[in-house]
Amino acid sequence: MTTTLGERSPLKPWAGVPSELSDIFRPHLDALAEEMIEEILAGIPEYSRPQDEEYARLVRLAVEGALRQFTDLIMDPESSWEPVAAVYREIGWAEAREGRNLDILQTSLRLGARVAWRRLAAESERYNISRRTLASIAEAIFAFLDEIARAATDGYTKAREQEAGELEHRRRRLLDLLLAEPPAAPQAIAGLARLAQWHVPRTVAAVVLYERRQQPFSHPSLPPDVLADVNRREPCLVVPDPEGPGRGRMLEPVLRDWVAALGPTVRVEEAAKSLRWARQALPLARRGILPSDRLIRCADHMPALVMFKDEELVRTVAELRLAPLKAVRPRHRERLMRTLLACLQNGFNATEVANRLHVHPQTVRYRLHQLEELFGERLHEPETRLEMAMVLTVWLTAPETSQSND
């Protein structure tokens, strides 16, 4: 059942106004409406639109409807509020669509009430209206203003909610368009960006998200220029101008409840490429290969991303390249592999490798001597070193695999 405006008000002070006054007021309503409209249009320039017939009609309907409603309530306190409530909901809706707040409407209501009260005070002696009755009428006017203001607020709120929903829908569509493959036409992106109130930047980066915990997360409080959809099957963002000052630092705290991978910076029409790299980084973070305790910047992990892009191929090559280690017992084999990887990453500097592995430099030299015996001169060939670094990096992410074949 629809709740009417009158039903929401527990107090009905107009019930205390003598009902016979409605017959006194009614013949003066048309003239009073004209006076109120004239003062409202003079006092509020935003409402003065001689060329806008529809808006002028709405203003007149609001004033005349309010006067009739108030007079009807004096005669019958149970009169239906719905006709005038509908008008003021429409006014509130129009104010929201015009981009104004409700302060101007509140001012217009006060102006109209002042005109009505001024006319009533002038005519009170003529109609022998007592001070007590005038006080009752004043109380009824204030309560009446509250009620029609509430109706306007309802319309205003609904319009803002719908407007926000429409804008959010357009921004989600824009996000999908930017990440589409093949890329959408620049004209299509520019057109939807205008509707979504989004300035098309020179560069963007995609971010793919994964919930860090199972309990409810906090929706990230992102800047308005970041396009986001965390409710889709694959939550993601598009960040404009990601290399701009402070952009990276801005993302870190607001994404603390998410494992987040930031793709490389690309041109707007290449956003899907950034998304592909971010998609590749996220599962590596979930496996512990990439650090997940902070924002993962793909540009800082390109070697790992390239190596794990075809992990099966790398592991197949590793079986061949690391074959000489099969003769070594499993525990010592892993030590040799980690020592070799550290040597490849540190230019075979025994001291630096020892610091990294927390062993004595002499231990490093001993292991390196064993590796040279196993692999021979190939260990120092540039092409072999690059290949060995790749296969060891991948192989050591699951060392038990290398032992399962023994």
GROMACS .gro file of C-alpha atoms in nm:
model
  406
    1MET     CA    1   0.000   0.000   0.000
    2THR     CA    2   0.131   0.344  -0.089
    3THR     CA    3   0.187   0.573   0.207
    4THR     CA    4   0.049   0.919   0.143
    5LEU     CA    5   0.216   1.235   0.257
    6GLY     CA    6  -0.049   1.304   0.518
    7GLU     CA    7  -0.013   0.959   0.672
    8ARG     CA    8   0.357   1.016   0.737
    9SER     CA    9   0.283   1.318   0.956
   10PRO     CA   10   0.177   1.212   1.309
   11LEU     CA   11   0.062   1.571   1.386
   12LYS     CA   12  -0.210   1.746   1.186
   13PRO     CA   13  -0.219   2.103   1.317
   14TRP     CA   14  -0.458   2.206   1.036
   15ALA     CA   15  -0.722   2.003   1.221
   16GLY     CA   16  -0.716   2.279   1.484
   17VAL     CA   17  -0.806   2.550   1.232
   18PRO     CA   18  -1.182   2.624   1.210
   19SER     CA   19  -1.313   2.446   0.900
   20GLU     CA   20  -1.534   2.740   0.799
   21LEU     CA   21  -1.218   2.936   0.712
   22SER     CA   22  -1.181   2.720   0.402
   23ASP     CA   23  -1.490   2.888   0.257
   24ILE     CA   24  -1.337   3.230   0.335
   25PHE     CA   25  -1.000   3.143   0.175
   26ARG     CA   26  -1.123   2.972  -0.142
   27PRO     CA   27  -1.241   3.280  -0.340
   28HIS     CA   28  -0.899   3.443  -0.290
   29LEU     CA   29  -0.683   3.150  -0.405
   30ASP     CA   30  -0.642   3.252  -0.771
   31ALA     CA   31  -0.528   3.606  -0.686
   32LEU     CA   32  -0.302   3.479  -0.409
   33ALA     CA   33  -0.145   3.224  -0.646
   34GLU     CA   34  -0.063   3.500  -0.897
   35GLU     CA   35   0.097   3.712  -0.624
   36MET     CA   36   0.301   3.418  -0.494
   37ILE     CA   37   0.421   3.320  -0.842
   38GLU     CA   38   0.519   3.677  -0.919
   39GLU     CA   39   0.723   3.707  -0.599
   40ILE     CA   40   0.888   3.367  -0.643
   41LEU     CA   41   0.995   3.443  -1.001
   42ALA     CA   42   1.124   3.786  -0.898
   43GLY     CA   43   1.314   3.651  -0.597
   44ILE     CA   44   1.458   3.338  -0.761
   45PRO     CA   45   1.607   3.402  -1.109
   46GLU     CA   46   1.659   3.029  -1.168
   47TYR     CA   47   1.281   2.984  -1.180
   48SER     CA   48   1.219   3.272  -1.422
   49ARG     CA   49   1.201   3.105  -1.764
   50PRO     CA   50   0.962   3.288  -1.995
   51GLN     CA   51   1.050   3.064  -2.289
   52ASP     CA   52   1.008   2.736  -2.101
   53GLU     CA   53   0.633   2.676  -2.102
   54GLU     CA   54   0.659   2.336  -1.935
   55TYR     CA   55   0.860   2.474  -1.645
   56ALA     CA   56   0.619   2.767  -1.603
   57ARG     CA   57   0.331   2.518  -1.599
   58LEU     CA   58   0.502   2.315  -1.328
   59VAL     CA   59   0.562   2.623  -1.108
   60ARG     CA   60   0.199   2.730  -1.142
   61LEU     CA   61   0.076   2.378  -1.075
   62ALA     CA   62   0.290   2.363  -0.762
   63VAL     CA   63   0.165   2.695  -0.619
   64GLU     CA   64  -0.200   2.647  -0.706
   65GLY     CA   65  -0.195   2.284  -0.594
   66ALA     CA   66  -0.040   2.373  -0.259
   67LEU     CA   67  -0.300   2.644  -0.193
   68ARG     CA   68  -0.592   2.417  -0.281
   69GLN     CA   69  -0.445   2.133  -0.075
   70PHE     CA   70  -0.400   2.354   0.230
   71THR     CA   71  -0.756   2.484   0.199
   72ASP     CA   72  -0.890   2.129   0.157
   73LEU     CA   73  -0.707   2.017   0.472
   74ILE     CA   74  -0.868   2.291   0.676
   75MET     CA   75  -1.207   2.173   0.557
   76ASP     CA   76  -1.120   1.801   0.585
   77PRO     CA   77  -0.794   1.704   0.766
   78GLU     CA   78  -0.817   1.357   0.607
   79SER     CA   79  -0.801   1.487   0.250
   80SER     CA   80  -0.572   1.293   0.017
   81TRP     CA   81  -0.221   1.433  -0.016
   82GLU     CA   82  -0.132   1.243  -0.329
   83PRO     CA   83  -0.214   1.505  -0.600
   84VAL     CA   84   0.004   1.776  -0.447
   85ALA     CA   85   0.266   1.525  -0.331
   86ALA     CA   86   0.305   1.404  -0.689
   87VAL     CA   87   0.362   1.761  -0.809
   88TYR     CA   88   0.634   1.828  -0.549
   89ARG     CA   89   0.801   1.494  -0.614
   90GLU     CA   90   0.819   1.601  -0.979
   91ILE     CA   91   0.966   1.937  -0.875
   92GLY     CA   92   1.228   1.764  -0.659
   93TRP     CA   93   1.308   1.535  -0.954
   94ALA     CA   94   1.348   1.837  -1.184
   95GLU     CA   95   1.578   2.013  -0.936
   96ALA     CA   96   1.808   1.709  -0.926
   97ARG     CA   97   1.813   1.685  -1.305
   98GLU     CA   98   1.896   2.055  -1.326
   99GLY     CA   99   2.199   1.989  -1.105
  100ARG     CA  100   2.079   2.209  -0.818
  101ASN     CA  101   2.041   2.127  -0.451
  102LEU     CA  102   1.714   2.180  -0.265
  103ASP     CA  103   1.813   2.512  -0.106
  104ILE     CA  104   1.654   2.709  -0.391
  105LEU     CA  105   1.329   2.517  -0.356
  106GLN     CA  106   1.328   2.576   0.020
  107THR     CA  107   1.374   2.950  -0.047
  108SER     CA  108   1.080   2.950  -0.289
  109LEU     CA  109   0.859   2.778  -0.031
  110ARG     CA  110   0.948   3.040   0.229
  111LEU     CA  111   0.877   3.322  -0.019
  112GLY     CA  112   0.537   3.175  -0.103
  113ALA     CA  113   0.451   3.126   0.264
  114ARG     CA  114   0.550   3.485   0.341
  115VAL     CA  115   0.316   3.617   0.071
  116ALA     CA  116   0.030   3.400   0.200
  117TRP     CA  117   0.088   3.506   0.558
  118ARG     CA  118   0.109   3.873   0.460
  119ARG     CA  119  -0.227   3.849   0.279
  120LEU     CA  120  -0.380   3.658   0.570
  121ALA     CA  121  -0.262   3.916   0.826
  122ALA     CA  122  -0.403   4.197   0.615
  123GLU     CA  123  -0.744   4.031   0.586
  124SER     CA  124  -0.769   3.896   0.944
  125GLU     CA  125  -0.950   4.201   1.086
  126ARG     CA  126  -1.193   4.211   0.795
  127TYR     CA  127  -1.298   3.852   0.861
  128ASN     CA  128  -1.269   3.882   1.239
  129ILE     CA  129  -1.001   3.610   1.268
  130SER     CA  130  -0.876   3.592   1.629
  131ARG     CA  131  -0.511   3.589   1.732
  132ARG     CA  132  -0.551   3.236   1.861
  133THR     CA  133  -0.681   3.121   1.524
  134LEU     CA  134  -0.398   3.304   1.347
  135ALA     CA  135  -0.151   3.114   1.565
  136SER     CA  136  -0.317   2.786   1.467
  137ILE     CA  137  -0.299   2.880   1.099
  138ALA     CA  138   0.072   2.970   1.132
  139GLU     CA  139   0.145   2.632   1.291
  140ALA     CA  140  -0.050   2.458   1.015
  141ILE     CA  141   0.142   2.649   0.745
  142PHE     CA  142   0.480   2.544   0.887
  143ALA     CA  143   0.373   2.179   0.914
  144PHE     CA  144   0.234   2.194   0.562
  145LEU     CA  145   0.563   2.332   0.428
  146ASP     CA  146   0.750   2.047   0.596
  147GLU     CA  147   0.528   1.793   0.426
  148ILE     CA  148   0.556   1.930   0.073
  149ALA     CA  149   0.933   1.976   0.124
  150ARG     CA  150   0.950   1.609   0.218
  151ALA     CA  151   0.772   1.513  -0.104
  152ALA     CA  152   1.019   1.722  -0.303
  153THR     CA  153   1.307   1.554  -0.120
  154ASP     CA  154   1.167   1.211  -0.212
  155GLY     CA  155   1.162   1.305  -0.580
  156TYR     CA  156   1.504   1.464  -0.559
  157THR     CA  157   1.656   1.157  -0.392
  158LYS     CA  158   1.505   0.917  -0.646
  159ALA     CA  159   1.637   1.127  -0.934
  160ARG     CA  160   1.987   1.138  -0.788
  161GLU     CA  161   1.983   0.762  -0.729
  162GLN     CA  162   1.868   0.697  -1.084
  163GLU     CA  163   2.123   0.942  -1.221
  164ALA     CA  164   2.401   0.774  -1.024
  165GLY     CA  165   2.284   0.434  -1.146
  166GLU     CA  166   2.277   0.550  -1.508
  167LEU     CA  167   2.624   0.701  -1.478
  168GLU     CA  168   2.761   0.387  -1.316
  169HIS     CA  169   2.605   0.175  -1.591
  170ARG     CA  170   2.769   0.392  -1.859
  171ARG     CA  171   3.106   0.369  -1.684
  172ARG     CA  172   3.082  -0.010  -1.671
  173ARG     CA  173   2.996  -0.016  -2.042
  174LEU     CA  174   3.293   0.211  -2.108
  175LEU     CA  175   3.519  -0.023  -1.910
  176ASP     CA  176   3.402  -0.317  -2.122
  177LEU     CA  177   3.453  -0.116  -2.441
  178LEU     CA  178   3.808  -0.016  -2.345
  179LEU     CA  179   3.903  -0.377  -2.268
  180ALA     CA  180   3.737  -0.527  -2.574
  181GLU     CA  181   3.928  -0.727  -2.834
  182PRO     CA  182   3.956  -0.631  -3.111
  183PRO     CA  183   3.981  -0.269  -2.992
  184ALA     CA  184   3.674  -0.049  -3.025
  185ALA     CA  185   3.681   0.249  -3.260
  186PRO     CA  186   3.819   0.568  -3.099
  187GLN     CA  187   3.497   0.751  -3.190
  188ALA     CA  188   3.290   0.495  -2.999
  189ILE     CA  189   3.512   0.528  -2.693
  190ALA     CA  190   3.503   0.908  -2.708
  191GLY     CA  191   3.124   0.915  -2.740
  192LEU     CA  192   3.060   0.681  -2.447
  193ALA     CA  193   3.328   0.858  -2.241
  194ARG     CA  194   3.135   1.184  -2.275
  195LEU     CA  195   2.816   1.017  -2.152
  196ALA     CA  196   3.010   0.856  -1.865
  197GLN     CA  197   3.171   1.190  -1.773
  198TRP     CA  198   3.519   1.041  -1.821
  199HIS     CA  199   3.807   1.234  -1.978
  200VAL     CA  200   3.991   1.014  -2.228
  201PRO     CA  201   4.360   1.015  -2.122
  202ARG     CA  202   4.674   0.955  -2.327
  203THR     CA  203   4.761   0.629  -2.151
  204VAL     CA  204   4.594   0.370  -1.928
  205ALA     CA  205   4.675   0.055  -1.736
  206ALA     CA  206   4.443  -0.231  -1.643
  207VAL     CA  207   4.428  -0.377  -1.293
  208VAL     CA  208   4.295  -0.726  -1.221
  209LEU     CA  209   4.178  -0.801  -0.866
  210TYR     CA  210   4.131  -1.106  -0.647
  211GLU     CA  211   3.979  -1.102  -0.299
  212ARG     CA  212   4.251  -1.149  -0.040
  213ARG     CA  213   4.021  -1.299   0.226
  214GLN     CA  214   3.689  -1.478   0.238
  215GLN     CA  215   3.518  -1.238   0.478
  216PRO     CA  216   3.341  -0.934   0.333
  217PHE     CA  217   3.583  -0.685   0.179
  218SER     CA  218   3.563  -0.308   0.174
  219HIS     CA  219   3.475  -0.166  -0.166
  220PRO     CA  220   3.781   0.030  -0.280
  221SER     CA  221   3.740   0.407  -0.248
  222LEU     CA  222   3.887   0.497  -0.584
  223PRO     CA  223   3.928   0.840  -0.745
  224PRO     CA  224   3.639   0.923  -0.980
  225ASP     CA  225   3.859   0.900  -1.290
  226VAL     CA  226   3.936   0.531  -1.225
  227LEU     CA  227   3.687   0.305  -1.403
  228ALA     CA  228   3.600   0.009  -1.182
  229ASP     CA  229   3.377  -0.296  -1.172
  230VAL     CA  230   3.445  -0.520  -0.872
  231ASN     CA  231   3.119  -0.714  -0.908
  232ARG     CA  232   3.201  -0.877  -1.240
  233ARG     CA  233   3.332  -1.233  -1.265
  234GLU     CA  234   3.683  -1.091  -1.303
  235PRO     CA  235   3.699  -0.770  -1.095
  236CYS     CA  236   3.911  -0.511  -1.270
  237LEU     CA  237   3.992  -0.142  -1.306
  238VAL     CA  238   4.119   0.091  -1.576
  239VAL     CA  239   4.356   0.356  -1.438
  240PRO     CA  240   4.412   0.668  -1.650
  241ASP     CA  241   4.763   0.815  -1.676
  242PRO     CA  242   4.913   0.551  -1.441
  243GLU     CA  243   5.259   0.706  -1.460
  244GLY     CA  244   5.129   1.038  -1.329
  245PRO     CA  245   5.252   1.175  -0.994
  246GLY     CA  246   5.131   0.973  -0.700
  247ARG     CA  247   4.912   0.737  -0.903
  248GLY     CA  248   5.083   0.422  -0.781
  249ARG     CA  249   5.082   0.534  -0.420
  250MET     CA  250   4.716   0.617  -0.455
  251LEU     CA  251   4.627   0.258  -0.548
  252GLU     CA  252   4.825   0.080  -0.275
  253PRO     CA  253   4.612   0.168   0.032
  254VAL     CA  254   4.269   0.148  -0.133
  255LEU     CA  255   4.338  -0.204  -0.266
  256ARG     CA  256   4.462  -0.348   0.062
  257ASP     CA  257   4.177  -0.604   0.072
  258TRP     CA  258   4.266  -0.731  -0.275
  259VAL     CA  259   4.552  -0.908  -0.447
  260ALA     CA  260   4.598  -0.665  -0.735
  261ALA     CA  261   4.805  -0.686  -1.053
  262LEU     CA  262   4.871  -0.365  -1.249
  263GLY     CA  263   4.933  -0.424  -1.618
  264PRO     CA  264   5.190  -0.221  -1.813
  265THR     CA  265   5.110   0.134  -1.923
  266VAL     CA  266   4.975   0.142  -2.279
  267ARG     CA  267   4.785   0.372  -2.513
  268VAL     CA  268   4.409   0.383  -2.460
  269GLU     CA  269   4.339   0.169  -2.766
  270GLU     CA  270   4.574  -0.101  -2.628
  271ALA     CA  271   4.406  -0.138  -2.288
  272ALA     CA  272   4.327  -0.504  -2.362
  273LYS     CA  273   4.702  -0.577  -2.385
  274SER     CA  274   4.757  -0.434  -2.039
  275LEU     CA  275   4.471  -0.651  -1.915
  276ARG     CA  276   4.628  -0.968  -2.064
  277TRP     CA  277   4.954  -0.914  -1.873
  278ALA     CA  278   4.771  -0.833  -1.551
  279ARG     CA  279   4.569  -1.152  -1.592
  280GLN     CA  280   4.890  -1.350  -1.626
  281ALA     CA  281   5.045  -1.196  -1.315
  282LEU     CA  282   4.756  -1.263  -1.079
  283PRO     CA  283   4.772  -1.646  -1.075
  284LEU     CA  284   5.150  -1.627  -1.026
  285ALA     CA  285   5.089  -1.413  -0.719
  286ARG     CA  286   4.836  -1.662  -0.585
  287ARG     CA  287   5.099  -1.934  -0.624
  288GLY     CA  288   5.356  -1.726  -0.435
  289ILE     CA  289   5.581  -1.677  -0.739
  290LEU     CA  290   5.515  -1.302  -0.739
  291PRO     CA  291   5.475  -1.103  -0.413
  292SER     CA  292   5.108  -1.054  -0.326
  293ASP     CA  293   5.142  -0.835  -0.017
  294ARG     CA  294   5.148  -0.518  -0.228
  295LEU     CA  295   5.040  -0.395  -0.570
  296ILE     CA  296   5.200  -0.616  -0.836
  297ARG     CA  297   5.343  -0.401  -1.113
  298CYS     CA  298   5.382  -0.617  -1.421
  299ALA     CA  299   5.652  -0.389  -1.558
  300ASP     CA  300   5.870  -0.485  -1.258
  301HIS     CA  301   5.826  -0.861  -1.316
  302MET     CA  302   5.855  -0.901  -1.691
  303PRO     CA  303   6.118  -1.182  -1.680
  304ALA     CA  304   5.893  -1.396  -1.461
  305LEU     CA  305   5.586  -1.319  -1.671
  306VAL     CA  306   5.766  -1.413  -1.990
  307MET     CA  307   5.911  -1.731  -1.842
  308PHE     CA  308   5.580  -1.853  -1.699
  309LYS     CA  309   5.381  -1.765  -2.009
  310ASP     CA  310   5.456  -2.115  -2.140
  311GLU     CA  311   5.556  -2.294  -1.824
  312GLU     CA  312   5.512  -2.638  -1.980
  313LEU     CA  313   5.767  -2.560  -2.252
  314VAL     CA  314   6.019  -2.426  -2.000
  315ARG     CA  315   5.984  -2.736  -1.781
  316THR     CA  316   6.026  -2.962  -2.083
  317VAL     CA  317   6.348  -2.780  -2.178
  318ALA     CA  318   6.457  -2.794  -1.812
  319GLU     CA  319   6.439  -3.174  -1.820
  320LEU     CA  320   6.700  -3.167  -2.097
  321ARG     CA  321   6.924  -2.885  -1.975
  322LEU     CA  322   6.934  -3.000  -1.613
  323ALA     CA  323   6.980  -3.368  -1.699
  324PRO     CA  324   7.340  -3.377  -1.559
  325LEU     CA  325   7.196  -3.306  -1.210
  326LYS     CA  326   6.996  -3.628  -1.208
  327ALA     CA  327   7.304  -3.812  -1.090
  328VAL     CA  328   7.312  -3.601  -0.771
  329ARG     CA  329   7.106  -3.702  -0.466
  330PRO     CA  330   6.787  -3.488  -0.437
  331ARG     CA  331   6.873  -3.272  -0.135
  332HIS     CA  332   7.215  -3.174  -0.266
  333ARG     CA  333   7.073  -3.132  -0.615
  334GLU     CA  334   6.843  -2.852  -0.499
  335ARG     CA  335   7.135  -2.679  -0.322
  336LEU     CA  336   7.336  -2.690  -0.644
  337MET     CA  337   7.042  -2.556  -0.844
  338ARG     CA  338   6.984  -2.264  -0.607
  339THR     CA  339   7.356  -2.188  -0.604
  340LEU     CA  340   7.372  -2.194  -0.984
  341LEU     CA  341   7.069  -1.962  -1.013
  342ALA     CA  342   7.220  -1.721  -0.761
  343CYS     CA  343   7.552  -1.727  -0.953
  344LEU     CA  344   7.374  -1.652  -1.280
  345GLN     CA  345   7.188  -1.363  -1.115
  346ASN     CA  346   7.501  -1.219  -0.949
  347GLY     CA  347   7.767  -1.258  -1.218
  348PHE     CA  348   7.930  -1.560  -1.047
  349ASN     CA  349   8.054  -1.336  -0.765
  350ALA     CA  350   8.110  -1.586  -0.483
  351THR     CA  351   8.086  -1.325  -0.207
  352GLU     CA  352   7.754  -1.182  -0.325
  353VAL     CA  353   7.613  -1.531  -0.384
  354ALA     CA  354   7.724  -1.638  -0.035
  355ASN     CA  355   7.548  -1.338   0.122
  356ARG     CA  356   7.233  -1.416  -0.069
  357LEU     CA  357   7.233  -1.785   0.025
  358HIS     CA  358   7.364  -1.725   0.381
  359VAL     CA  359   7.659  -1.960   0.335
  360HIS     CA  360   8.039  -1.920   0.335
  361PRO     CA  361   8.200  -1.802   0.006
  362GLN     CA  362   8.412  -2.114   0.011
  363THR     CA  363   8.095  -2.324   0.009
  364VAL     CA  364   7.985  -2.137  -0.303
  365ARG     CA  365   8.318  -2.201  -0.472
  366TYR     CA  366   8.299  -2.570  -0.385
  367ARG     CA  367   7.949  -2.604  -0.529
  368LEU     CA  368   8.045  -2.405  -0.837
  369HIS     CA  369   8.336  -2.644  -0.896
  370GLN     CA  370   8.090  -2.935  -0.882
  371LEU     CA  371   7.861  -2.760  -1.130
  372GLU     CA  372   8.149  -2.702  -1.372
  373GLU     CA  373   8.230  -3.072  -1.354
  374LEU     CA  374   7.866  -3.159  -1.431
  375PHE     CA  375   7.803  -2.907  -1.710
  376GLY     CA  376   8.149  -2.834  -1.844
  377GLU     CA  377   8.224  -2.521  -2.049
  378ARG     CA  378   7.858  -2.481  -2.144
  379LEU     CA  379   7.804  -2.327  -1.800
  380HIS     CA  380   7.985  -2.011  -1.912
  381GLU     CA  381   7.829  -1.968  -2.257
  382PRO     CA  382   7.611  -1.651  -2.268
  383GLU     CA  383   7.317  -1.817  -2.444
  384THR     CA  384   7.328  -2.114  -2.208
  385ARG     CA  385   7.336  -1.884  -1.904
  386LEU     CA  386   7.018  -1.706  -2.013
  387GLU     CA  387   6.843  -2.034  -2.080
  388MET     CA  388   6.963  -2.186  -1.751
  389ALA     CA  389   6.841  -1.882  -1.555
  390MET     CA  390   6.496  -1.922  -1.710
  391VAL     CA  391   6.461  -2.297  -1.653
  392LEU     CA  392   6.597  -2.279  -1.297
  393THR     CA  393   6.359  -1.997  -1.205
  394VAL     CA  394   6.061  -2.199  -1.322
  395TRP     CA  395   6.188  -2.536  -1.197
  396LEU     CA  396   6.261  -2.413  -0.847
  397THR     CA  397   5.905  -2.287  -0.798
  398ALA     CA  398   5.812  -2.654  -0.749
  399PRO     CA  399   6.134  -2.838  -0.660
  400GLU     CA  400   5.939  -3.148  -0.562
  401THR     CA  401   5.867  -3.198  -0.933
  402SER     CA  402   6.235  -3.241  -1.000
  403GLN     CA  403   6.258  -3.501  -0.728
  404SER     CA  404   5.950  -3.699  -0.822
  405ASN     CA  405   6.124  -3.850  -1.122
  406ASP     CA  406   6.403  -4.011  -0.913
   0.00000   0.00000   0.00000
